[in-house]
XYZ file of C-alpha atoms in Angstrom:
699
model
C 102.947 4.214 146.623
C 101.599 6.333 149.501
C 103.279 6.277 152.903
C 101.000 7.715 155.622
C 103.144 8.910 158.518
C 100.367 8.234 161.034
C 100.015 4.613 160.019
C 102.093 1.757 161.375
C 104.972 1.217 161.431
C 105.674 4.984 161.519
C 103.010 6.066 164.026
C 103.492 9.850 163.993
C 101.126 11.590 166.420
C 100.803 15.218 165.257
C 99.644 16.686 168.587
C 102.418 19.320 169.017
C 103.690 17.379 171.998
C 105.142 14.095 170.789
C 108.502 14.241 168.982
C 107.473 13.171 165.484
C 110.629 13.713 163.478
C 111.798 10.101 163.718
C 108.428 8.750 162.599
C 108.222 11.062 159.568
C 111.821 10.338 158.622
C 111.116 6.613 158.773
C 108.269 7.080 156.288
C 110.584 9.093 154.013
C 113.217 6.358 154.242
C 110.603 3.761 153.297
C 109.594 5.783 150.231
C 113.236 6.102 149.215
C 113.778 2.367 149.641
C 110.763 1.694 147.410
C 112.261 3.820 144.636
C 109.943 6.783 145.267
C 106.459 7.568 146.393
C 104.245 10.042 148.248
C 104.855 10.595 151.950
C 101.445 11.696 153.187
C 101.306 13.839 156.334
C 97.675 14.254 157.504
C 96.494 17.350 159.328
C 98.074 17.900 162.706
C 101.022 19.690 164.296
C 104.185 17.600 164.160
C 106.938 18.585 166.537
C 110.479 18.741 165.120
C 112.739 19.359 168.094
C 115.877 21.269 167.164
C 118.296 19.847 169.675
C 116.866 17.367 172.147
C 115.824 14.353 170.108
C 118.464 11.766 169.209
C 119.792 12.270 165.729
C 119.526 9.786 162.897
C 122.678 8.043 161.771
C 124.902 10.405 159.789
C 122.339 13.209 159.873
C 122.018 16.320 162.025
C 119.465 16.344 164.789
C 116.061 17.853 164.434
C 115.524 18.033 160.668
C 113.916 15.923 157.960
C 115.886 14.914 154.869
C 114.870 13.629 151.456
C 117.941 12.177 149.729
C 116.636 9.997 146.887
C 114.806 10.593 143.611
C 111.065 10.410 143.175
C 109.973 11.272 146.732
C 107.084 13.701 147.257
C 105.858 15.064 150.585
C 102.188 15.997 150.743
C 100.039 17.389 153.530
C 96.729 19.141 154.018
C 97.781 22.768 153.659
C 97.712 24.981 156.716
C 96.288 22.130 158.773
C 99.495 20.115 158.367
C 102.157 21.863 160.431
C 105.789 20.871 160.876
C 106.691 22.851 163.988
C 110.344 23.465 164.627
C 111.670 24.138 168.132
C 115.214 25.371 168.579
C 116.684 27.481 171.363
C 120.025 28.176 169.647
C 120.249 30.891 166.955
C 123.527 29.291 165.830
C 121.859 26.029 164.808
C 122.526 24.663 161.323
C 119.584 22.263 161.415
C 117.184 22.619 158.479
C 113.590 21.544 159.219
C 112.988 20.052 155.742
C 115.916 19.505 153.388
C 115.875 17.915 149.922
C 119.473 17.013 149.038
C 121.665 14.162 147.872
C 123.885 12.687 150.613
C 127.451 14.071 150.741
C 128.824 10.812 149.298
C 126.792 11.112 146.083
C 128.783 11.481 142.866
C 126.429 14.138 141.485
C 124.340 16.736 143.327
C 121.206 16.126 141.261
C 118.140 15.039 143.219
C 115.463 14.420 140.591
C 111.682 14.367 140.403
C 111.037 15.454 143.970
C 108.509 17.848 145.416
C 106.481 19.043 148.342
C 102.943 20.390 148.498
C 100.312 21.537 150.970
C 102.502 21.799 154.069
C 103.138 24.444 156.722
C 106.531 24.852 158.384
C 106.396 26.911 161.559
C 109.214 28.182 163.769
C 108.596 28.538 167.486
C 111.729 30.678 167.901
C 115.135 30.533 166.138
C 115.984 28.889 162.840
C 119.039 27.680 160.904
C 121.679 30.216 159.913
C 121.474 31.324 156.254
C 119.274 28.381 155.306
C 115.559 27.913 154.743
C 112.745 26.286 156.641
C 112.389 24.372 153.377
C 115.691 23.986 151.511
C 116.135 22.284 148.143
C 119.798 21.700 147.268
C 120.840 20.431 143.854
C 117.284 19.469 142.902
C 116.283 18.954 139.266
C 112.710 18.702 137.965
C 111.197 19.681 141.306
C 108.080 21.443 142.556
C 107.071 23.322 145.669
C 103.339 24.028 145.801
C 101.154 25.773 148.370
C 103.767 25.769 151.116
C 103.466 28.122 154.072
C 106.525 29.035 156.144
C 105.900 31.071 159.284
C 108.542 32.618 161.491
C 108.021 33.778 165.029
C 107.372 37.312 163.771
C 109.962 38.995 166.004
C 113.179 38.506 164.071
C 113.516 34.781 164.744
C 115.292 35.263 168.085
C 118.275 36.862 166.344
C 118.845 34.023 163.863
C 119.148 34.628 160.119
C 116.758 32.203 158.447
C 115.147 32.149 155.004
C 111.682 30.840 154.358
C 112.211 28.728 151.217
C 115.728 28.279 149.801
C 116.492 26.840 146.353
C 120.268 26.552 145.932
C 123.401 24.855 144.604
C 122.676 24.076 140.965
C 118.969 23.357 141.428
C 117.124 23.679 138.122
C 113.958 23.095 136.148
C 111.506 23.660 138.950
C 108.362 25.550 139.867
C 107.359 27.231 143.114
C 103.709 28.198 143.224
C 101.116 29.466 145.665
C 103.518 29.725 148.610
C 103.289 32.144 151.528
C 106.235 33.105 153.747
C 105.784 35.358 156.746
C 107.779 36.554 159.739
C 111.224 35.220 158.774
C 114.507 37.039 159.389
C 116.069 36.767 155.921
C 114.519 36.446 152.445
C 111.155 34.756 152.296
C 111.985 32.941 149.050
C 115.680 32.766 148.135
C 117.012 31.373 144.853
C 120.802 30.993 144.795
C 122.847 29.337 142.037
C 119.663 28.059 140.401
C 118.526 27.909 136.774
C 115.224 27.667 134.924
C 113.031 28.142 137.971
C 109.612 29.818 137.899
C 107.996 31.311 140.999
C 104.272 31.945 140.523
C 101.627 33.540 142.722
C 103.681 33.625 145.920
C 103.526 36.094 148.808
C 106.269 37.116 151.201
C 105.607 39.497 154.067
C 107.059 40.893 157.275
C 110.522 39.363 156.944
C 112.664 41.573 159.187
C 116.100 40.771 160.589
C 117.140 41.588 164.155
C 120.615 40.010 164.000
C 123.279 42.629 164.870
C 124.495 44.723 161.943
C 122.102 43.305 159.335
C 118.949 45.447 159.380
C 118.480 45.149 155.607
C 118.890 41.364 155.418
C 115.150 40.752 155.437
C 113.698 40.563 151.921
C 110.543 39.286 150.319
C 112.297 37.553 147.413
C 116.034 37.330 146.756
C 117.735 35.885 143.710
C 121.494 35.564 143.206
C 123.762 33.650 140.805
C 120.690 32.560 138.838
C 119.864 32.098 135.176
C 116.472 31.990 133.441
C 114.429 32.677 136.566
C 110.934 34.217 136.533
C 108.873 35.662 139.382
C 105.294 36.002 138.159
C 102.473 37.672 140.116
C 104.421 37.637 143.360
C 103.777 40.032 146.231
C 106.274 41.418 148.744
C 105.378 43.652 151.668
C 106.659 44.573 155.107
C 110.315 43.581 154.570
C 113.471 45.661 154.149
C 113.490 44.895 150.402
C 110.619 43.576 148.324
C 112.633 41.957 145.499
C 116.420 41.750 145.862
C 118.338 40.832 142.682
C 122.073 40.596 143.336
C 125.367 39.375 141.906
C 127.355 37.262 144.359
C 130.660 36.304 142.740
C 133.733 34.850 144.396
C 131.931 33.747 147.539
C 133.643 30.324 147.390
C 137.114 31.773 147.206
C 139.576 33.603 144.988
C 143.154 33.117 143.877
C 145.947 34.002 141.500
C 146.929 32.100 138.340
C 150.321 30.482 138.927
C 153.307 31.300 136.745
C 154.565 27.715 136.852
C 153.582 25.716 135.004
C 152.969 28.386 132.411
C 149.247 28.886 131.755
C 147.826 28.116 128.322
C 144.454 28.843 126.645
C 143.243 25.381 127.740
C 144.874 24.842 131.131
C 146.299 26.657 134.127
C 147.064 26.231 137.819
C 145.553 28.509 140.408
C 146.422 28.789 144.084
C 143.555 30.021 146.193
C 144.528 32.777 148.599
C 141.002 32.966 149.927
C 138.983 29.769 149.998
C 135.706 28.759 151.592
C 135.193 25.474 149.771
C 137.367 23.121 147.784
C 134.783 21.529 145.568
C 135.624 20.546 141.995
C 131.999 21.285 141.155
C 132.383 24.951 142.120
C 135.837 25.189 140.540
C 134.256 24.588 137.134
C 132.372 27.901 137.410
C 135.028 30.591 137.465
C 135.456 34.273 136.816
C 138.597 36.057 135.654
C 139.328 39.742 136.211
C 139.798 41.750 133.011
C 141.472 45.112 133.776
C 140.602 46.436 130.302
C 136.840 46.099 130.790
C 136.980 46.660 134.574
C 134.864 43.610 135.230
C 134.962 39.929 136.020
C 134.304 37.758 132.978
C 132.905 34.262 133.121
C 135.404 31.468 132.537
C 133.772 28.075 132.119
C 136.027 25.148 132.932
C 135.544 21.548 131.842
C 137.245 20.030 134.891
C 139.240 20.930 137.987
C 141.630 18.738 139.965
C 143.047 19.475 143.401
C 146.847 19.220 143.092
C 147.904 19.959 146.646
C 146.862 22.226 149.485
C 144.811 24.964 147.811
C 146.326 24.629 144.320
C 144.073 23.400 141.515
C 144.624 22.480 137.879
C 141.784 23.845 135.733
C 141.077 22.559 132.224
C 139.266 24.853 129.779
C 137.393 24.047 126.553
C 139.546 23.626 123.455
C 137.861 26.633 121.799
C 138.574 29.044 124.656
C 139.536 32.501 123.341
C 140.036 34.332 126.634
C 143.499 35.474 127.610
C 144.930 33.386 130.444
C 147.936 35.046 132.043
C 149.942 34.403 135.180
C 148.985 36.777 137.982
C 145.364 37.216 136.868
C 142.754 37.019 139.618
C 140.383 34.042 139.556
C 137.054 33.866 141.407
C 135.478 30.520 142.342
C 131.779 29.819 141.743
C 131.380 33.031 139.780
C 128.002 33.334 138.120
C 126.263 36.746 137.921
C 122.526 36.720 137.418
C 121.174 36.697 133.873
C 117.787 36.362 132.197
C 115.650 37.316 135.203
C 112.017 38.376 134.902
C 109.749 39.963 137.501
C 106.307 40.039 135.925
C 103.253 41.511 137.646
C 102.714 41.537 141.389
C 103.689 44.295 143.791
C 106.346 45.530 146.198
C 104.438 47.614 148.715
C 105.272 49.181 152.078
C 108.649 47.533 152.504
C 109.958 49.419 155.526
C 112.704 48.760 158.072
C 113.507 51.057 161.001
C 116.862 50.811 162.786
C 119.393 52.965 164.604
C 123.016 53.847 163.945
C 125.483 56.159 165.743
C 124.821 59.738 164.731
C 127.842 61.014 162.704
C 127.264 64.461 164.159
C 127.048 63.183 167.727
C 128.536 59.698 168.295
C 127.038 59.524 171.774
C 123.515 59.446 170.383
C 121.683 57.159 167.995
C 120.145 58.213 164.717
C 116.950 56.535 163.549
C 117.005 55.311 159.941
C 113.855 54.530 157.990
C 114.721 52.470 154.915
C 113.101 50.124 152.450
C 113.161 49.427 148.694
C 110.602 47.889 146.368
C 113.114 46.331 143.939
C 116.853 46.469 144.556
C 119.300 45.388 141.834
C 122.958 45.425 142.859
C 126.201 43.479 143.223
C 128.058 42.272 146.296
C 131.152 41.589 144.176
C 132.930 44.514 142.478
C 133.244 43.645 138.816
C 130.286 41.239 138.740
C 127.614 42.579 136.378
C 124.120 41.119 136.020
C 122.317 41.274 132.694
C 119.115 40.529 130.797
C 116.618 41.728 133.408
C 112.935 42.468 132.751
C 110.619 44.088 135.297
C 107.122 44.336 133.858
C 103.742 45.343 135.255
C 104.989 45.637 138.845
C 103.437 48.049 141.354
C 105.955 49.625 143.763
C 104.346 51.795 146.415
C 105.183 53.135 149.858
C 108.878 52.166 149.943
C 110.895 54.801 151.881
C 114.059 54.653 149.749
C 112.755 53.949 146.280
C 110.369 52.004 144.113
C 113.123 50.518 141.913
C 116.843 51.061 142.575
C 119.206 49.509 140.031
C 122.986 49.458 139.733
C 125.568 47.186 138.095
C 123.219 45.767 135.463
C 123.209 45.682 131.679
C 120.417 45.105 129.175
C 117.486 45.754 131.489
C 113.881 46.667 130.706
C 111.397 48.282 133.092
C 108.004 48.422 131.403
C 104.407 49.062 132.384
C 105.237 49.572 136.065
C 103.464 51.850 138.540
C 105.897 53.624 140.884
C 104.192 55.909 143.372
C 104.526 57.200 146.924
C 108.158 56.106 147.265
C 111.034 58.466 148.035
C 112.262 58.089 144.434
C 110.279 56.425 141.670
C 113.233 54.777 139.910
C 116.958 55.285 140.474
C 119.600 54.066 138.010
C 123.148 54.314 139.308
C 126.712 53.220 138.757
C 128.500 51.610 141.720
C 129.073 53.788 144.754
C 132.211 54.277 146.789
C 134.476 51.217 146.705
C 136.136 49.721 149.732
C 139.889 50.044 150.092
C 141.632 47.458 147.948
C 138.530 46.656 145.895
C 138.764 46.094 142.178
C 138.191 49.377 140.282
C 134.891 48.203 138.837
C 133.001 51.210 137.464
C 130.967 52.237 134.412
C 128.854 49.115 134.500
C 125.226 50.267 134.525
C 124.128 50.587 130.916
C 121.619 49.737 128.190
C 118.445 50.244 130.206
C 114.959 50.923 128.829
C 112.146 52.423 130.923
C 108.922 52.333 128.925
C 105.215 52.820 129.483
C 105.470 53.435 133.224
C 103.449 55.598 135.616
C 105.879 57.408 137.940
C 104.069 59.866 140.148
C 103.672 61.424 143.590
C 106.971 60.122 144.889
C 108.380 62.083 147.785
C 111.409 63.655 146.089
C 112.144 62.716 142.473
C 110.456 60.742 139.737
C 113.582 59.485 137.895
C 117.090 59.740 139.359
C 120.083 59.023 137.064
C 123.635 58.733 138.454
C 126.610 58.033 136.167
C 124.809 55.598 133.860
C 125.111 54.915 130.129
C 122.739 54.280 127.237
C 119.444 54.807 129.066
C 116.149 55.309 127.231
C 113.027 56.594 128.982
C 110.039 56.699 126.674
C 106.256 56.671 126.637
C 106.169 57.257 130.389
C 104.189 59.618 132.628
C 106.364 61.334 135.230
C 103.837 63.514 136.986
C 102.331 64.655 140.247
C 98.803 65.252 141.435
C 99.737 67.814 144.095
C 102.508 70.362 144.576
C 103.872 68.875 147.799
C 105.460 65.764 146.244
C 107.974 64.730 143.571
C 109.592 68.136 143.414
C 111.562 67.360 140.245
C 110.626 65.018 137.372
C 114.145 63.891 136.349
C 117.394 64.588 138.213
C 120.831 63.794 136.749
C 124.135 63.729 138.618
C 127.355 61.794 139.132
C 127.884 59.192 141.833
C 131.048 61.039 142.834
C 133.748 63.123 141.206
C 135.584 59.995 140.036
C 132.639 58.709 138.017
C 131.629 59.650 134.501
C 128.715 61.815 133.563
C 125.519 60.102 132.563
C 125.978 59.439 128.849
C 123.807 58.591 125.848
C 120.477 59.450 127.448
C 117.289 59.310 125.369
C 114.115 60.975 126.678
C 111.092 60.593 124.396
C 107.339 61.082 124.607
C 107.134 61.841 128.326
C 104.149 63.386 130.123
C 105.019 65.858 132.885
C 101.536 66.761 134.080
C 101.425 68.729 137.306
C 104.559 70.769 136.629
C 102.905 73.727 134.920
C 104.342 76.772 136.693
C 101.122 78.639 135.902
C 99.327 76.451 138.452
C 101.271 77.839 141.410
C 104.693 78.736 142.712
C 105.107 76.215 145.546
C 107.562 74.146 143.470
C 108.193 76.003 140.215
C 109.999 73.773 137.728
C 111.494 75.317 134.606
C 113.084 72.188 133.101
C 111.985 68.537 133.148
C 115.548 67.127 133.335
C 117.753 68.871 135.872
C 121.510 68.229 136.269
C 122.318 68.756 139.934
C 125.599 70.549 139.284
C 124.837 72.217 135.972
C 127.553 71.861 133.334
C 129.420 69.356 135.504
C 126.577 66.791 135.417
C 124.667 67.667 132.245
C 124.340 64.982 129.567
C 126.377 65.629 126.424
C 125.056 62.940 124.073
C 121.833 61.103 123.393
C 118.554 62.703 122.289
C 115.656 64.453 124.017
C 112.179 64.824 122.512
C 110.184 66.575 125.221
C 107.204 68.824 125.807
C 107.158 71.105 128.847
C 105.986 74.546 129.905
C 108.095 77.560 129.005
C 110.930 78.078 126.507
C 114.078 75.944 126.971
C 116.662 78.623 126.212
C 118.692 79.177 129.362
C 116.727 76.486 131.224
C 117.134 73.018 129.691
C 120.387 71.170 129.067
C 120.046 68.747 126.168
C 122.250 66.849 123.690
C 122.550 68.280 120.171
C 119.710 67.313 117.847
C 117.131 67.360 120.640
C 113.593 68.630 120.090
C 111.406 70.520 122.536
C 107.831 71.810 122.437
C 106.635 74.592 124.734
C 103.220 73.342 125.861
C 102.165 76.847 126.850
C 102.596 78.285 123.355
C 103.064 75.389 120.947
C 106.457 76.791 119.962
C 109.005 74.245 118.754
C 112.728 74.317 119.576
C 115.666 72.313 118.278
C 119.191 71.966 119.619
C 121.420 72.663 116.633
C 124.721 72.252 118.437
C 126.209 72.018 121.896
C 124.733 70.384 124.990
C 124.530 73.291 127.397
C 121.271 75.081 128.112
C 121.587 77.545 125.235
C 121.696 77.485 121.428
C 118.091 76.368 121.040
C 116.844 77.120 117.521
C 113.229 78.278 117.766
C 110.188 78.020 115.544
C 107.728 80.410 117.222
C 104.070 80.845 116.381
C 102.039 83.733 117.791
C 98.343 84.200 117.236
C 97.009 87.656 118.050
C 93.454 88.954 117.524
C 93.646 92.681 117.114
C 90.579 94.293 118.655
C 92.084 97.450 120.062
C 90.894 100.991 119.707
C 94.416 102.122 118.936
C 96.094 101.680 115.627
C 99.051 99.544 116.802
C 99.919 96.802 119.292
C 103.315 95.261 120.202
C 103.873 91.484 120.220
C 106.932 90.224 122.102
C 108.539 87.466 120.116
C 111.868 86.492 121.599
C 114.095 87.446 124.538
C 117.722 87.568 123.475
C 119.941 85.252 125.565
C 123.010 86.617 127.306
C 126.166 86.787 125.194
C 124.352 85.763 122.032
C 124.080 86.513 118.339
C 120.618 85.960 116.881
C 119.046 85.948 113.453
C 115.245 86.129 113.202
C 113.129 85.484 110.095
C 109.449 86.422 110.435
C 106.363 85.794 108.325
C 103.204 87.617 109.458
C 99.810 86.858 107.934
C 96.699 88.963 108.686
C 93.007 88.655 107.780
C 89.906 90.464 108.946
C 86.212 89.558 108.983
C 85.671 91.259 105.610
C 88.272 89.125 103.838
C 91.035 91.747 103.619
C 94.466 90.087 103.851
C 98.124 90.958 104.284
C 101.455 89.114 104.195
C 104.723 90.542 105.555
C 108.224 89.001 105.587
C 111.057 90.451 107.641
C 114.571 89.441 108.759
C 116.595 90.938 111.571
C 120.038 90.416 113.097
C 120.648 91.168 116.767
C 123.234 90.645 119.440
C 123.537 90.865 123.168
C 127.259 90.888 123.903
C 127.221 90.557 127.685
C 125.206 89.455 130.688
C 121.741 90.439 131.830
C 122.889 94.009 132.404
C 124.070 94.451 128.823
C 121.641 95.956 126.318
C 120.743 94.180 123.100
C 121.225 95.896 119.775
C 120.297 95.379 116.150
C 122.925 94.190 113.686
C 122.474 96.046 110.431
C 119.109 97.131 109.075
C 115.825 95.268 109.103
C 115.458 93.468 105.797
C 112.168 93.198 103.932
C 112.117 89.942 101.990
C 110.351 90.435 98.708
C 107.430 92.862 98.767
C 104.616 93.191 101.266
C 101.214 92.159 100.029
C 98.172 93.819 101.571
C 94.595 94.752 100.601
C 94.600 97.573 103.166
C 97.348 100.183 103.067
C 96.483 101.171 106.660
C 97.802 97.898 108.005
C 101.458 97.416 108.825
C 104.066 95.238 110.484
C 107.375 96.328 112.089
C 110.283 94.355 113.574
C 112.974 95.799 115.840
C 115.214 95.235 118.869
C 113.825 96.843 122.005
C 114.394 96.196 125.739
C 116.496 93.091 125.035
C 113.699 91.581 122.940
C 113.239 91.064 119.273
C 109.840 92.685 119.145
C 107.142 92.809 116.474
C 104.398 95.416 116.265
C 101.258 95.295 114.176
C 99.184 98.161 112.837
C 95.487 98.163 111.981
C 92.458 100.410 111.807
C 90.617 101.639 114.885
C 87.933 99.205 115.929
C 89.010 96.618 113.363
C 88.963 92.898 114.174
C 92.064 91.431 112.574
C 93.578 87.970 113.188
C 97.352 87.934 112.970
C 99.392 84.733 112.710
C 103.115 85.358 113.150
C 105.729 82.645 112.604
C 109.309 83.355 113.604
C 112.380 81.232 112.964
C 115.207 81.984 115.375
C 118.843 80.994 114.831
C 120.876 81.635 117.964
C 124.508 81.223 118.847
C 125.987 81.664 122.323
C 129.538 81.061 123.349
């Protein structure tokens, strides 16, 4: 059935003057009484007064509610406007709310939806709720909805555009536009199996005191199996905000009496925001061994007295349940999240804070992130995240910033003109008394991305584990940007080094030192504090300009190609920036008028012992040939001021073979180099190909 709100007996006006909430609610009630139907709202502007109109029985003033299955609201797109007036930023009134009544046994509201409507705020909105809010909805849709804020921070309120929360599942949000709100445009919290397609969120900036970064394009928390496909975020503090929010409904300690068992325990909440048995069935338990909160799924929870609950666990529970362990209520870190396609562009927020150097003055901060992945709860770790084909551009802090996440893939993304292209980090400084949750950012793959022309750094790694960056271009098109390709450091002195780092098949165009000295780079991966931050395990397979000896830290077994010469280097042992075994190839066309010419082969590193094996092959235009094989030991016992010296005599391996007795090849130590010289006839044109294998050991 179709219930037209302008028809009798509802008689909504839609002229932005008459108070139409009662009429529309009556049509919704009629649809609910009929067992479902479409509530049709023709074009017009329908005034929803936030505080003046009399409220409906048992419901807050000012908002519309759908509380029964099978009800759909449908309008005529941007020409159907629900306009919300509210002078109080502290209001809790939601303009349009799909939810079961508080007396319902289960929170599920099924087979509901809304399409082709505009919700517009004249000033303030509800605190931490959406213009459209769907609570506990199952099998729902939200299509072509526009939510518009007042564009100036919503009069200090903190209001989302579209909120999907509290165990909502199996829904689709498509073709929606949210603009000018003060908190996330589209916010999914405690939801599962929801797909957001082709939506846009822009200019969501918060002016509430102390929350300059609250505005986001899209925010997802405590979700599972959620996809954002071809969505676009611009002009907010954060484009896409993916966060863990554990323990926000309270925490407590497992009681010693009665003694806990693998299937049952009592917990007394020492911090509680809600006493719902529904939330008590989703718990987390702190594991000091892993330094994280682990999920603990209950089968039931019963309030015993005060804030003490009895929790029943499945019969096959294998987790250790001990008195004194910390329990978190409604714990559910995000998992299986996909951001596919779309863009996060020009997300910028400007605010002021007291200047640490001069508390009497204010310091202007320019911030903004394309994608931010983090946790508000120490010990809560998100997992199974895919970011694919996303464009992040013009974000002052970073294109993608990720911490406290496991098993994540970033593939086929374009990250340009941000401060940092992508930053992977362990947790930062913890607050006093916080759980010691560290070493939780790991198993991350960055593949097939374009990371270029960012302001400072292409890839920034801080105390992370098991990271692979492969098949990616980390480059710059001018010398004034992205000074370093990859920078590695610790979060702080209490955090580990970055470990198990794999760098493979990376393109570092624009870092050739031969092109200019404005920003000379001698290594593609640079540990900020040298030995203290350098990676000790993993594997590098890189090509860059210049030899790596003395320049590039790398785990043992790594491979390096000097793009300037084609020489190949391998890391036989150690992880410091020495002990690179070299396979050097020199091509020299002898066209001199003298009979000899030197060819520098290898500069001996400080404090090193070196063995060089050389094969030199020569051929001239007339077909005369020569082959020479030499071996030489050398050492340089001290620093740059110490002279190198030969160890023993030069060894000739086998016999030299030459068609011309006037040709020759010599190998010696001279001026701290292992140096080769070739000899030929005056005016001859001889091609020499010299291959040298270098074994080097430094302390």
